XYZ file of C-alpha atoms in Angstrom:
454
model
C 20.081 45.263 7.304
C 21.336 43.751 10.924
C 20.464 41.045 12.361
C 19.106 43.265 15.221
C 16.399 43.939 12.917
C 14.240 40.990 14.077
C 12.252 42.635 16.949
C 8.856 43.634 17.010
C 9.500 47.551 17.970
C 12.125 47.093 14.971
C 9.652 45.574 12.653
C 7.170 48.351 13.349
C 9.793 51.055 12.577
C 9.708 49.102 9.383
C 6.035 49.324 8.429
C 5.879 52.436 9.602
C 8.585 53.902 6.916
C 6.835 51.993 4.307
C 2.937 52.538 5.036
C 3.220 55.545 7.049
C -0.874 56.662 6.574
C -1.568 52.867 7.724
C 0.608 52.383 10.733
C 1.303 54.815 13.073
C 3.494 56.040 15.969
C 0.569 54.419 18.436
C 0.582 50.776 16.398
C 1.914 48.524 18.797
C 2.751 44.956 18.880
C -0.172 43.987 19.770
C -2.249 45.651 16.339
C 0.298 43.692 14.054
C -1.823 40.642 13.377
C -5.226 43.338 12.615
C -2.997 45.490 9.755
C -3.269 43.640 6.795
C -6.701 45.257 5.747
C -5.069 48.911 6.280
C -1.858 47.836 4.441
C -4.024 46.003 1.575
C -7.537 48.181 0.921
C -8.370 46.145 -1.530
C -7.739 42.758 -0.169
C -10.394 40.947 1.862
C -9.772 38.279 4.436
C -11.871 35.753 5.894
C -11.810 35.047 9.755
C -9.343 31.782 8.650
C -7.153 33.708 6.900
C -6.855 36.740 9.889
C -6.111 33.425 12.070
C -3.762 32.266 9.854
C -1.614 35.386 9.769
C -1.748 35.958 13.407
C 0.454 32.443 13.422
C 2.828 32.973 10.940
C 3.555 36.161 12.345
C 4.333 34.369 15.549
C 6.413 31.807 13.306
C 8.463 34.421 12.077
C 9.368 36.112 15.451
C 10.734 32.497 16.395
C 12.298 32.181 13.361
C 14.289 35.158 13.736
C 15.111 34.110 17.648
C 19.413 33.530 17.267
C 19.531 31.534 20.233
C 17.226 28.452 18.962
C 17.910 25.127 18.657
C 19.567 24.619 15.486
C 17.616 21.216 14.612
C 14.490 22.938 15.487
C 15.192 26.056 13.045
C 16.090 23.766 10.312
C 12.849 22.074 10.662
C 11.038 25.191 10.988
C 12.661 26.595 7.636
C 12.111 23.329 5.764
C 8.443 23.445 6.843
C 8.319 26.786 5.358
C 9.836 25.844 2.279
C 7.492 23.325 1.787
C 4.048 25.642 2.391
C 5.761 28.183 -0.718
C 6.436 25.605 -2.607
C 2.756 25.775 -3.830
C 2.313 29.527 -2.913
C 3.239 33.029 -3.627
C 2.813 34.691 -0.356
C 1.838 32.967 3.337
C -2.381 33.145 2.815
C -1.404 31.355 -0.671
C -1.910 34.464 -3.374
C -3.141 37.309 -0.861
C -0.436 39.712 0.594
C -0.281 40.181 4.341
C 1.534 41.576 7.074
C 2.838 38.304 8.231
C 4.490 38.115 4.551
C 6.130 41.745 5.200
C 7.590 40.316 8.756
C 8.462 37.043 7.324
C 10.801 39.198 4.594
C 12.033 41.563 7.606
C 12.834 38.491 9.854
C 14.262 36.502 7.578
C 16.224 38.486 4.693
C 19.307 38.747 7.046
C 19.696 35.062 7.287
C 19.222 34.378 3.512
C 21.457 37.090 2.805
C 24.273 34.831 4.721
C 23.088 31.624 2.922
C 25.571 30.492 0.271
C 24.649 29.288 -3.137
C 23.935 25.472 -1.876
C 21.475 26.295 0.797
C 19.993 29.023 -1.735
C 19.366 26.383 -4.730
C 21.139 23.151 -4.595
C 18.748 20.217 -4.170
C 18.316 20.170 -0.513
C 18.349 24.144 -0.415
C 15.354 26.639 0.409
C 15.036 27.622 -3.023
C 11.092 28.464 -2.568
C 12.340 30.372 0.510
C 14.379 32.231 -1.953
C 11.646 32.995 -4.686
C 9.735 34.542 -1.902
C 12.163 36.575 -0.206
C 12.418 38.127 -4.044
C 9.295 38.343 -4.692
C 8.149 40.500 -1.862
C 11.266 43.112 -1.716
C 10.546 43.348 -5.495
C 6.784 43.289 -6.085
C 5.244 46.463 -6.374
C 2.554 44.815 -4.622
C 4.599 45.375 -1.518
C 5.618 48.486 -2.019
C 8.710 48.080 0.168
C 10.726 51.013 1.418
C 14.160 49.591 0.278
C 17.505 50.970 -0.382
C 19.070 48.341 -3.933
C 22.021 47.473 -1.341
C 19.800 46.850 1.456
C 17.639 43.942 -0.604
C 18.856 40.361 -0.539
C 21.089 40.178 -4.019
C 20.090 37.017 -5.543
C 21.652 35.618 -9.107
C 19.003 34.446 -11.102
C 21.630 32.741 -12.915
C 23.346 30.708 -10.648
C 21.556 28.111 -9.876
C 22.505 24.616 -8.316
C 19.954 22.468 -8.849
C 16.685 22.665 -11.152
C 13.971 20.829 -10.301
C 11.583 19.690 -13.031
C 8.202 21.164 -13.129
C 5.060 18.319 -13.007
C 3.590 18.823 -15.972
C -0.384 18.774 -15.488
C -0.842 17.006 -18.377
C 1.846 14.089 -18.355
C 0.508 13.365 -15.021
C -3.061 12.935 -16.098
C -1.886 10.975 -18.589
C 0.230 8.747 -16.362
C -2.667 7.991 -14.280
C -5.149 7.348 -16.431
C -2.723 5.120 -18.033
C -1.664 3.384 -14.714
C -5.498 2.658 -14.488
C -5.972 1.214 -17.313
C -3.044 -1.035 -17.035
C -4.927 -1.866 -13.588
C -8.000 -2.761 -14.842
C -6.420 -4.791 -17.845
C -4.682 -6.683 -15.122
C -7.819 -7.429 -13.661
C -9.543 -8.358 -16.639
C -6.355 -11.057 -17.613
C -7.175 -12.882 -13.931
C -10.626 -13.178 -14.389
C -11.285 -14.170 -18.088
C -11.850 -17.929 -19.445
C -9.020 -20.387 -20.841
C -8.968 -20.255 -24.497
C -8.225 -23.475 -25.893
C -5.053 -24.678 -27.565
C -4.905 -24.591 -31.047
C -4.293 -22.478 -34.227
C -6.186 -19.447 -34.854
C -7.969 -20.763 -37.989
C -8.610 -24.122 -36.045
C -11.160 -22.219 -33.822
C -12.584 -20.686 -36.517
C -13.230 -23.860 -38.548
C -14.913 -25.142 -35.263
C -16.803 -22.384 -34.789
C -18.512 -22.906 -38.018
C -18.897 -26.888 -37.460
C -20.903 -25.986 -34.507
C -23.375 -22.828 -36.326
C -23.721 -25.156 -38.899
C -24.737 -27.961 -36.546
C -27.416 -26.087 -34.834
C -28.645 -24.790 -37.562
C -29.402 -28.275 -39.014
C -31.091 -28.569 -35.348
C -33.296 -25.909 -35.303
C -34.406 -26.989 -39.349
C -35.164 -30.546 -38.056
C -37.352 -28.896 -35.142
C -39.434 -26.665 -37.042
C -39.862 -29.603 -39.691
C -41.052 -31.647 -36.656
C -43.260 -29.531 -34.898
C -45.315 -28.664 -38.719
C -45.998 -32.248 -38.360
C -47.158 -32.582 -35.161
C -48.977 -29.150 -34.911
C -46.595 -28.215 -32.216
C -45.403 -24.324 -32.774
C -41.687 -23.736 -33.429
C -39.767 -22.624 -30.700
C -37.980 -19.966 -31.085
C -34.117 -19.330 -31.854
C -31.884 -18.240 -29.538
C -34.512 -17.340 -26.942
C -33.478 -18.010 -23.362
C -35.428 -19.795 -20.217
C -35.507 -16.487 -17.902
C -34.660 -17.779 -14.450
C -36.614 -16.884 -11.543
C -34.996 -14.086 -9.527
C -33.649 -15.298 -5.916
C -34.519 -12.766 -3.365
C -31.933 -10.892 -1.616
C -30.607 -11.867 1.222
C -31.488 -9.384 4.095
C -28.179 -7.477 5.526
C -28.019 -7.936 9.512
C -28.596 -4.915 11.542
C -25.610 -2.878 12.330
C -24.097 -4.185 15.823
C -25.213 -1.427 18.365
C -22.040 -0.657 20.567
C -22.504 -0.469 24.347
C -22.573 2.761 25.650
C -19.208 3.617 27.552
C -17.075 6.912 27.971
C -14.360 4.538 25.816
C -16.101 5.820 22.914
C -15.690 9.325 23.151
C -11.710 9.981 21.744
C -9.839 11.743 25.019
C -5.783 12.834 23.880
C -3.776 14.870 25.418
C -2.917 18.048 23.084
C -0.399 20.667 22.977
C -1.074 24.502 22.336
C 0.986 25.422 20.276
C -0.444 28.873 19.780
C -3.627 30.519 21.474
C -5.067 33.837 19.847
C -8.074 36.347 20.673
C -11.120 34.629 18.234
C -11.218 37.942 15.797
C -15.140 37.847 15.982
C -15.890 36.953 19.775
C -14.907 38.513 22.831
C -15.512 35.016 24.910
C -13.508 32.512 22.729
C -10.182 31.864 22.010
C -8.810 30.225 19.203
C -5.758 27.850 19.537
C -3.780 25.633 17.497
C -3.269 22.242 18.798
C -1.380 19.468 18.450
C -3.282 15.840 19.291
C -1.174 13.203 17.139
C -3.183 13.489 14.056
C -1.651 12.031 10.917
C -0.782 13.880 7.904
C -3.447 14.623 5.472
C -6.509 13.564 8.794
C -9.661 15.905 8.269
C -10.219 19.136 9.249
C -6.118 19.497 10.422
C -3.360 21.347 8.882
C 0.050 21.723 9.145
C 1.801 24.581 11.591
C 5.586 24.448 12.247
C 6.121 20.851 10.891
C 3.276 19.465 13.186
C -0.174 18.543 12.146
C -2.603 20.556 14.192
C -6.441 21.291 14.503
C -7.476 24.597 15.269
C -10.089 24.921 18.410
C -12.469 27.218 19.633
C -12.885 27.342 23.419
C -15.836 30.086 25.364
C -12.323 30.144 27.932
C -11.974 33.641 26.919
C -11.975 35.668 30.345
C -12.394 32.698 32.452
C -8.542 31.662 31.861
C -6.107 34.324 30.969
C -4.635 33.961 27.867
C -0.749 33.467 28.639
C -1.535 30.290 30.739
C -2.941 28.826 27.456
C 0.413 29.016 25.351
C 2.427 26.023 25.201
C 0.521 24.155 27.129
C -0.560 20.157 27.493
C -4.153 19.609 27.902
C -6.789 17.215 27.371
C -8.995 17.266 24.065
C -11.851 15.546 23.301
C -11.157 14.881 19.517
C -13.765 12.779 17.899
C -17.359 15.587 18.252
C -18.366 16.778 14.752
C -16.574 19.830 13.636
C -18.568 23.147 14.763
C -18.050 26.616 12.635
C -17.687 29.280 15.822
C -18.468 32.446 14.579
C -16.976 31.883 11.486
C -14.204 29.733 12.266
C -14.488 25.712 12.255
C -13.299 24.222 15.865
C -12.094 20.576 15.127
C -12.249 19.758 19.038
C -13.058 20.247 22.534
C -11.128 21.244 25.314
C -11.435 20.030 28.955
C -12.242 22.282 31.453
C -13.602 22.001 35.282
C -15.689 24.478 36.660
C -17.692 24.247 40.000
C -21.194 22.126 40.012
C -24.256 24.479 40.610
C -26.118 23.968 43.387
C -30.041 23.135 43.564
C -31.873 26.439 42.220
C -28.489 27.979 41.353
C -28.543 29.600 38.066
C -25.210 29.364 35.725
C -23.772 32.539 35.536
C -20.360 31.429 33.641
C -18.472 33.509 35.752
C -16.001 30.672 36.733
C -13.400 29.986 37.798
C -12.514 27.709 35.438
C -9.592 25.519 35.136
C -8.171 23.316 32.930
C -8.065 19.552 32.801
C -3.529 18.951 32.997
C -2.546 15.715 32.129
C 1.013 14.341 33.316
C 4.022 16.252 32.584
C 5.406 13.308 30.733
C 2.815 13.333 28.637
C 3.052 13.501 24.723
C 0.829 14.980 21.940
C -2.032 12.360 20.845
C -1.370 9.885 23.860
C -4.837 8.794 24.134
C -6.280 8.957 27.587
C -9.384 6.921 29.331
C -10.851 6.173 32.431
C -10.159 3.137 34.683
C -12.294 -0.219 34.155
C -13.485 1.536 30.655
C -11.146 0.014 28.601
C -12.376 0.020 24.563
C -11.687 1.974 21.039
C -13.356 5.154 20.546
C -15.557 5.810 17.637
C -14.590 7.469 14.543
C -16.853 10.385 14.763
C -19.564 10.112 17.225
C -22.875 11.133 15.674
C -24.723 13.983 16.674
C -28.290 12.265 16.869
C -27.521 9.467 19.212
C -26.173 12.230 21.859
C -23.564 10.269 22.937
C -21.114 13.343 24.257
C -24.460 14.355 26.093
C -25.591 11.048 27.542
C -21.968 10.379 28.990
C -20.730 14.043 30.193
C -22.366 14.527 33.612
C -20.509 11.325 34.869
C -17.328 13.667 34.283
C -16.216 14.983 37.716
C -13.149 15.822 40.034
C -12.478 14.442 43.393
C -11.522 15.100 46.437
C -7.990 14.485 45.878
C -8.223 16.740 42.266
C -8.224 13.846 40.085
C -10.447 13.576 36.766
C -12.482 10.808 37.050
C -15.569 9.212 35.372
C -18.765 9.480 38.033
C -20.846 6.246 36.854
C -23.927 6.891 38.775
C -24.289 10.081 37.192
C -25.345 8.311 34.186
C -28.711 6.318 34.511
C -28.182 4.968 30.900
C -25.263 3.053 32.913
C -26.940 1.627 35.833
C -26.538 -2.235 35.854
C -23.482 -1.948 34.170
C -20.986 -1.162 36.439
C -20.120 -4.509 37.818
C -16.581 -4.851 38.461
C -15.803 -1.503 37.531
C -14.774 1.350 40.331
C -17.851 4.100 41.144
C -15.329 6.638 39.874
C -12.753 5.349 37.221
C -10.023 7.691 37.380
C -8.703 9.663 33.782
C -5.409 8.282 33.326
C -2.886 7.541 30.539
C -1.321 4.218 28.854
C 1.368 4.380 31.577
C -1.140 5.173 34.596
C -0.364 8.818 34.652
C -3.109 10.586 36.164
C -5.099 13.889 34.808
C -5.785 16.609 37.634
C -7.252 19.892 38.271
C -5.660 23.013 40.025
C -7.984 23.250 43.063
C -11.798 22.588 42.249
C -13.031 19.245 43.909
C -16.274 17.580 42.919
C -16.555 19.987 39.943
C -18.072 19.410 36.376
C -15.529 18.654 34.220
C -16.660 19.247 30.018
């Protein structure tokens, strides 16, 4: 198996030897990422997971590239290594075609590896256990010559790394938080006083004794008098204080600070499986590891986004491209696929009585060249942190949109007479605040002047 091996006409030959009924001499690169339910009858896959292998089988084309950075392949292979470290095949336990061009792509450079970068500690062992696993698996069903599949020693390996045991760790924790709580307990409870243990108790009983003798010389008392015993151990209730009323939540002014503008990168931009208008891309805005509704996709934390751009911007011009997103609107499921943010697009403002026909054109909002991932963006004299989420019912995307506009001079800029809701509040602050980063790098347009921007 050659190295030459890595192309798409090569991996075709490939699947076409193998599942010759499912692929054939018509398939072309372009059906790759639609195969899986002809290779797998009897597998289903949900709109995600037909997303999901159309990237990873553009992951494994660039992972088979020989003239890549060699710091950028290492991170893409330990990224890898990572994601099968908790999975059997790509989707998690569901075969693919991405899985059968991962194996094709990448069995010629884990046949080179030596035993360390196999299985020592700092190896691609789960790389390893996969590359088995699918020349192997009967699942598969892998047209493969014995001296054409990777030879791996099950017995020589480097470095064994111990299995968490589901149990121990439950254990562990539960035990950490008890330790916790005891901690908490020690801070909070009452002095005990010096002494010897059987000191305290003789006091104790002193002190019944004592109030016994009390309560005795009461009752004796109140027979006397007529007066009714009162009775032991019963406590004054106190009168309940009312509650102290919790202030109103501070209403924040309406601005266009509080909608979350970054610039993203497209990583990858794909057909949407289910609608002809939409595309949907994978895009990196600065998130943080482990941020809602993100994942992970070569080493970067991404959200996946669908945009109606679909035959209004071609396709190729949205790969590997910076734009701007609008990252805080609630997530939206698009025809069966959850978008986790909006991108920024101009298109030309209809005229009075003109009817939108969504024809375009269309272009998209470019920030600066210098520009990284998740640099947040805002417009001038509108200074102020963005909210969290911005919530659907107060309509604040809606309220604040129409103020976004191009000028004359195809710069993005924030209209403020466009929004009544503003009026009054605009002292000091230009009539159009231009969109602009933290170093003053400003976000433009192709061509379209005065256009809606959204």
């Amino acid at each position: 198996m050659s190295s030459s091996l890595a192309s798409s006409s090569d991996l075709l030959n490939f699947l076409r030897g193998t599942y010759p009924s499912a692929v054939s001499s018509s398939t072309s690169e372009a059906d790759l990422s639609a195969l899986s339910p002809q290779l797998f009858p009897n597998t289903s896959y949900t709109d995600n997971e037909k997303v999901e292998t159309s990237q990873w089988l553009t992951t494994s084309s660039r992972l088979a590239t020989p003239d890549e950075d060699e710091a950028k392949h290492a991170e893409r292979l330990g990224s890898l290594n990572i994601h099968l470290s908790t999975r059997t095949t790509l989707l998690g336990a569901k075969p693919s075609v991405a899985d059968i061009a991962l194996y094709h792509r990448l069995a010629p450079t884990v046949k080179s590896w030596s035993a360390e970068e196999r299985t020592a500690e700092h190896g691609y062992h789960h790389i390893v256990r996969f590359i088995d696993f699918v020349q192997n698996a009967p699942l598969f069903r892998l047209s493969l010559k014995e001296e054409d599949k990777v030879q791996i020693d099950l017995d020589d390996i480097k470095f064994v790394h111990k299995p968490i045991d589901a149990k121990e760790e439950k254990e562990r924790k539960k035990k950490e938080k008890a330790a916790a709580a005891a901690a908490g307990d020690s801070q909070t409870a009452l002095p005990v006083r010096a002494g010897k243990p059987e000191d305290g108790a003789k006091q104790n009983k002193k002190e019944n004794a004592a109030d016994a003798g009390q309560n005795a010389e009461n009752r004796a008392k109140g027979a006397l008098t007529g007066d009714s015993a009162p009775q032991q151990g019963k406590k004054e209730k106190k009168e309940k204080q009312p509650k102290p009323q919790k202030a109103p939540p501070k209403e924040t002014p309406l601005s266009p600070c509080l909608i979350d503008l970054r610039v993203g990168h497209i990583l990858k931009a794909i057909n949407h499986p289910n609608a002809d208008s939409l595309y949907v891309s994978t895009i990196a805005c600065g998130d943080s590891s482990g941020t809602d509704n993100t994942s992970e996709y070569e080493g970067q934390v991404v959200r996946t986004v669908c945009s109606g751009l679909n035959g209004l911007v071609p396709l190729e011009e949205m790969q590997g491209r910076k734009i701007i997103a609008v990252c805080n609107l609630k997530p939206v499921t698009m025809r069966g696929i959850k978008s986790a943010a909006m991108v920024l697009a101009a298109s030309p403002r209809l005229k009075d009585g003109e009817e939108a026909h969504h024809g375009g054109p269309v272009e998209l909002v470019t920030p600066p060249a210098d520009a990284k991932a998740g640099e947040r963006v805002i417009f001038e004299g509108w200074a102020g942190d963005p909210e969290g989420v911005l919530n659907p019912k107060k309509k604040v995307w809606e309220t604040l949109q129409p103020g976004f506009t191009t000028t004359d001079t195809l710069e993005v800029g924030f209209d403020v007479s466009a929004v009544p809701q503003l009026q009054g509040d605009e002292s000091g602050k230009k009539s159009t605040g231009k969109l602009v980063t933290s170093t003053g790098g400003i976000c433009t347009v192709k061509s379209l002047t005065n256009a809606v921007v959204r």
